[in-house]
PDB file of C-alpha atoms and ligand atoms in Angstrom:
ATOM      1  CA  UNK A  20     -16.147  27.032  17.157  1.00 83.00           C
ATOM      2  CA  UNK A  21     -14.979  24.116  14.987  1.00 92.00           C
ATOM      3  CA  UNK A  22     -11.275  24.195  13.712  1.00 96.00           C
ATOM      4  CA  UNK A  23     -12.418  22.208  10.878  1.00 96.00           C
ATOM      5  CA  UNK A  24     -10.696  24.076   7.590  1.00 97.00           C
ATOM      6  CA  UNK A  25      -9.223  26.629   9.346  1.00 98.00           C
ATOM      7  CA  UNK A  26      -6.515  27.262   7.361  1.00 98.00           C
ATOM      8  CA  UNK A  27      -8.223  28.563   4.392  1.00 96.00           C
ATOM      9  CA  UNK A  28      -8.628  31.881   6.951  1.00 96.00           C
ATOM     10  CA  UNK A  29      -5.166  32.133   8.532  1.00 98.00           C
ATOM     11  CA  UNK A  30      -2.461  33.775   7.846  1.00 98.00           C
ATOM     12  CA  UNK A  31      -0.390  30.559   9.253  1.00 98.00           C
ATOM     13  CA  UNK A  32      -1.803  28.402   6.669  1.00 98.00           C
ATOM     14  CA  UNK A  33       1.817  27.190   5.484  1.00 98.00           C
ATOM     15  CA  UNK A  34       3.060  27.173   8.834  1.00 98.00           C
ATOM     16  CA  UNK A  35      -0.262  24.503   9.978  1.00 98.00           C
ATOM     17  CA  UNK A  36       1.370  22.345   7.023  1.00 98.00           C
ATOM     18  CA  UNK A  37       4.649  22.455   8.279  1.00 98.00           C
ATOM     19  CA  UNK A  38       3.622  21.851  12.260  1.00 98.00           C
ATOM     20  CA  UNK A  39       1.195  18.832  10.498  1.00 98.00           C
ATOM     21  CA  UNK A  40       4.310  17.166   8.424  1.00 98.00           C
ATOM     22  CA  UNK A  41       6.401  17.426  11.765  1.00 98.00           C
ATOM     23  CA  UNK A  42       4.039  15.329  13.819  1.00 98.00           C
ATOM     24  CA  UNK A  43       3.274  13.195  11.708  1.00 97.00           C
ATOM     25  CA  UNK A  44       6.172  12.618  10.431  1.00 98.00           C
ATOM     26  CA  UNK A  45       7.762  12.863  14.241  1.00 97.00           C
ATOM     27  CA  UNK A  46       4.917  10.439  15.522  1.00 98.00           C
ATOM     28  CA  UNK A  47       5.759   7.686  12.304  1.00 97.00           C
ATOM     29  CA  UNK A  48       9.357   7.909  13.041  1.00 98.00           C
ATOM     30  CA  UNK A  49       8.330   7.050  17.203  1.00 98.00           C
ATOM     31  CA  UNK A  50       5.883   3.963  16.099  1.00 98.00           C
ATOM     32  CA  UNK A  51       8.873   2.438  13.899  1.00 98.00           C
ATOM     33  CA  UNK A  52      11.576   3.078  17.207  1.00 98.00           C
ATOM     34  CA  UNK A  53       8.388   1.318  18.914  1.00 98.00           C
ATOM     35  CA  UNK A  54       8.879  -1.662  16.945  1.00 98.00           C
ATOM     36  CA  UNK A  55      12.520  -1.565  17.561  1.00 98.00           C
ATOM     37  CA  UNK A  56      12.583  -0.754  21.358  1.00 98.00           C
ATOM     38  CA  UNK A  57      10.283  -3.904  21.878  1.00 98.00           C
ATOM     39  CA  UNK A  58      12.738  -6.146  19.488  1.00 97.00           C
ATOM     40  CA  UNK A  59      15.570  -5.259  21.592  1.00 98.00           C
ATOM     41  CA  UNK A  60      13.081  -5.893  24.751  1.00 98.00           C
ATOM     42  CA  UNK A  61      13.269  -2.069  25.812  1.00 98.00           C
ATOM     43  CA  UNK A  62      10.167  -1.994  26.977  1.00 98.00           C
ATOM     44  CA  UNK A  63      10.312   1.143  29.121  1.00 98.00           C
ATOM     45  CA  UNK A  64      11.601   3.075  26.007  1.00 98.00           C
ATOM     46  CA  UNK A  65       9.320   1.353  23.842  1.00 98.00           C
ATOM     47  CA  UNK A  66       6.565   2.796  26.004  1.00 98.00           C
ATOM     48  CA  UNK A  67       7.524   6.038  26.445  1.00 98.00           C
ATOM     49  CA  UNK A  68       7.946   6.490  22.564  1.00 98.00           C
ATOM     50  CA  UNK A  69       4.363   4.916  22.230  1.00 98.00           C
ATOM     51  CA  UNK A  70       2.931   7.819  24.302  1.00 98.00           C
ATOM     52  CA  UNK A  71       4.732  10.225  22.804  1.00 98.00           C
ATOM     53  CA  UNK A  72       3.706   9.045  19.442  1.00 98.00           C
ATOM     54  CA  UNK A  73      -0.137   9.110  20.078  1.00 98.00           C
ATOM     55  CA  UNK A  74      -0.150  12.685  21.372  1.00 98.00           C
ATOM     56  CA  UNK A  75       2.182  13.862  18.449  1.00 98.00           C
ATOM     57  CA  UNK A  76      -0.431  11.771  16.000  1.00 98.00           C
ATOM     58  CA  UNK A  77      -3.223  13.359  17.452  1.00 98.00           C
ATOM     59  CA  UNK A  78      -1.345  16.923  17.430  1.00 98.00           C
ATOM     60  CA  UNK A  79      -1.026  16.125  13.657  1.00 98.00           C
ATOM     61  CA  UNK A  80      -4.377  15.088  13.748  1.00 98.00           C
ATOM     62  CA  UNK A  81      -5.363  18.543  15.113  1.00 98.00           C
ATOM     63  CA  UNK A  82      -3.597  20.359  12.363  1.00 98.00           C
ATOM     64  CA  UNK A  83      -5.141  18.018   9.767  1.00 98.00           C
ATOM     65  CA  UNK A  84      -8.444  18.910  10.974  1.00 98.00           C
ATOM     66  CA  UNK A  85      -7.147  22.740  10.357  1.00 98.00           C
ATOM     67  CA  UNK A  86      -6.906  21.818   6.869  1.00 98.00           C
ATOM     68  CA  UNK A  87      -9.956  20.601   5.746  1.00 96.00           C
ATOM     69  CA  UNK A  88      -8.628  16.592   6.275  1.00 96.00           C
ATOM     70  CA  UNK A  89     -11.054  14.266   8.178  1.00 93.00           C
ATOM     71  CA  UNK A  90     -14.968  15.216   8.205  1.00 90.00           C
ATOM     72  CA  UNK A  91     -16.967  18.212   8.615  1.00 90.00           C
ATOM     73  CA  UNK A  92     -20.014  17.431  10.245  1.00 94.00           C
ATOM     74  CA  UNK A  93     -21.353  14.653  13.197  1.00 95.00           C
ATOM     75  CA  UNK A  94     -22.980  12.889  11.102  1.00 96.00           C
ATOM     76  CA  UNK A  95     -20.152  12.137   8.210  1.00 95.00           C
ATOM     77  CA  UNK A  96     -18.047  11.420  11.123  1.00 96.00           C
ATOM     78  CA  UNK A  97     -20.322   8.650  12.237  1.00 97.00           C
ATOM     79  CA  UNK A  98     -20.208   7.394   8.299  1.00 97.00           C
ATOM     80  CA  UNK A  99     -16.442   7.781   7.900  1.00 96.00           C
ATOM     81  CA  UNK A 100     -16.313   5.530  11.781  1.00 97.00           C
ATOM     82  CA  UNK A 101     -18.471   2.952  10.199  1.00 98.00           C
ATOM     83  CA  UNK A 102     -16.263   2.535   7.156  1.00 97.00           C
ATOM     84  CA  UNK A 103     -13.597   2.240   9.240  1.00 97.00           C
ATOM     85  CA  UNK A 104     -15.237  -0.442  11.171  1.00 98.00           C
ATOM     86  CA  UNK A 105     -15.462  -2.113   7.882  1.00 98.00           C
ATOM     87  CA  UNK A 106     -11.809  -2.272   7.310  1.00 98.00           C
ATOM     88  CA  UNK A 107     -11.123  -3.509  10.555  1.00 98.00           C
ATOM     89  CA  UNK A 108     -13.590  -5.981  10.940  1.00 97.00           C
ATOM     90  CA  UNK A 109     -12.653  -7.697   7.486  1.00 97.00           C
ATOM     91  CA  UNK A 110      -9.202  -7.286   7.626  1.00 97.00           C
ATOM     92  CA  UNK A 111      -8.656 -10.758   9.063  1.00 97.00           C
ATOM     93  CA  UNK A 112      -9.407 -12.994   6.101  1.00 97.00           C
ATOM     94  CA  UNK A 113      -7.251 -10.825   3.949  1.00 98.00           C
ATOM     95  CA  UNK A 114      -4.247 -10.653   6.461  1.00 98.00           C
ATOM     96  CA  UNK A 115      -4.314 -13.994   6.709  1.00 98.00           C
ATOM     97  CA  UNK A 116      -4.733 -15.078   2.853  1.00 98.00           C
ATOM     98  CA  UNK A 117      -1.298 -12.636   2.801  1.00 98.00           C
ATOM     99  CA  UNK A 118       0.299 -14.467   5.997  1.00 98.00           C
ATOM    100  CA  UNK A 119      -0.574 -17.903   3.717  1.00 98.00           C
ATOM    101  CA  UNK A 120       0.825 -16.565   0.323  1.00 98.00           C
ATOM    102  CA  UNK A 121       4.037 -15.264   2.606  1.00 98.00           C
ATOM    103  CA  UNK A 122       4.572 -18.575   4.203  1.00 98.00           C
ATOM    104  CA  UNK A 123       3.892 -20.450   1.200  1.00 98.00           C
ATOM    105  CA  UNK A 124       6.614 -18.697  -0.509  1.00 98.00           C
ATOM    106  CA  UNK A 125       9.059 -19.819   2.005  1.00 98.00           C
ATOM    107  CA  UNK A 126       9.026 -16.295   4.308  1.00 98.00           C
ATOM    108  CA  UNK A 127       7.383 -17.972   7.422  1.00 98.00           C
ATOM    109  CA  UNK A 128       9.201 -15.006   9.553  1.00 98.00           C
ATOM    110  CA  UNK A 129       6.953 -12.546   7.570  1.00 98.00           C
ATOM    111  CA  UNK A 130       4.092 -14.066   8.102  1.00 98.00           C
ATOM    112  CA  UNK A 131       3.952 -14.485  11.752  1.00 98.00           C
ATOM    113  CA  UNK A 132       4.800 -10.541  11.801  1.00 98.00           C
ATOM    114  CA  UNK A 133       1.240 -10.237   9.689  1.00 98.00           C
ATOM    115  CA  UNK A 134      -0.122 -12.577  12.072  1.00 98.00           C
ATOM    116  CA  UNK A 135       0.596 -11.146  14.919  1.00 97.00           C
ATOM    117  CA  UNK A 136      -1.563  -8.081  13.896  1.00 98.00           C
ATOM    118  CA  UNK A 137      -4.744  -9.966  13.735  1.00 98.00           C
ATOM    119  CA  UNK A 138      -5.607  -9.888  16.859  1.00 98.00           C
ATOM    120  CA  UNK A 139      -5.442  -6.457  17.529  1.00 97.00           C
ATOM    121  CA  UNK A 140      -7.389  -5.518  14.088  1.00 98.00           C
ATOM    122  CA  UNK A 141     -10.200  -7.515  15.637  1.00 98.00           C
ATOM    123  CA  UNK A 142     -10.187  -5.841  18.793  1.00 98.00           C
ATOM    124  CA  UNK A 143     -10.115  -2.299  16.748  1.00 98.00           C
ATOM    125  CA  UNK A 144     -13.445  -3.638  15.257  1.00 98.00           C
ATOM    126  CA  UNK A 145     -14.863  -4.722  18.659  1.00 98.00           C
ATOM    127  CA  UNK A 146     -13.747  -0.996  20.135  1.00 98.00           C
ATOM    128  CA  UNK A 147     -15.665   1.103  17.185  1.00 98.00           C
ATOM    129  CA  UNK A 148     -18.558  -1.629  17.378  1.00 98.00           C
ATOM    130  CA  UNK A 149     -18.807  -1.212  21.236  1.00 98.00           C
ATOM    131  CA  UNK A 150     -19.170   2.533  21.169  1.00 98.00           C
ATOM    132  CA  UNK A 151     -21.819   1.951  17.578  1.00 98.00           C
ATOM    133  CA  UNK A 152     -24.006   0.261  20.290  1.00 98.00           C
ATOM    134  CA  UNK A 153     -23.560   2.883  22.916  1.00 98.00           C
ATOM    135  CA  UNK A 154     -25.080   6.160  20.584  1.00 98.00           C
ATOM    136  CA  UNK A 155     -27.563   3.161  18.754  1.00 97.00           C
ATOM    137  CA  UNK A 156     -25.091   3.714  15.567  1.00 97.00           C
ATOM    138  CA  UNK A 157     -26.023   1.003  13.090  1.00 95.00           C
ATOM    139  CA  UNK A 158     -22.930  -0.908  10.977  1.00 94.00           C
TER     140      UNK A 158
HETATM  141 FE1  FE2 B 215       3.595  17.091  19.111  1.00 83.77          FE
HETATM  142 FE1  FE2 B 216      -6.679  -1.493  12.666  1.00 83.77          FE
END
């Protein structure tokens, strides 16, 4: 049985909100002490906050699901992936028309933050494209 708007027939309905605002609220806080941890070259903490802030996002994820967030059915899944793929895969030309505009206005420190997010946008396309191929997805 799906979870998918579960909610609607609990008695916990409230109580799903509150557990969803806590992760993902808990798991936002983590990926910003992420940031942090890795600026001050804590890289063991930075790690162990990154795990913790996955499972908490997907726990809020979970919840989320619980209240009718996300998609229903396999199919608008695949169509709401694909979008997504969209995003990612054109995200470089408008990060780094941003990075540009940032440096140009004299916040070169700014940019290279932007910049240093390209990379890994790409690789979020190439992820969602590779598994596309797998189940003959087209995108
Ligand atoms: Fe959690
Ligand atoms: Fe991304």
């Amino acid at each position: 049985m799906s979870m998918y708007n579960y909610a609607k027939r609990s008695k916990f309905e409230s109580a799903i909100k509150q557990m969803q605002d806590a992760e993902v609220n808990g798991s936002e806080l983590y990926f910003v002490l992420v940031y942090l941890a890795r600026e001050h070259g804590l890289h063991d903490l930075a790690e162990a906050m990154l795990k913790n802030a996955s499972e908490d996002s997907v726990h809020g994820g979970m919840y989320g699901a619980m209240l009718g967030k996300g998609k229903e059915t396999v199919d608008e899944l695949w169509k709401q992936a694909v979008r997504l793929y969209k995003v990612e895969a054109t995200a470089q030309s408008k990060l780094q028309k941003m990075a540009d505009e940032m440096r140009s206005a004299g916040e070169p420190e700014l940019a290279k933050c932007v910049e240093a997010t390209i990379e890994e946008e790409n690789e979020h396309a190439r992820r969602l494209k590779a598994v596309f191929d797998a189940h003959g997805i087209a995108y």
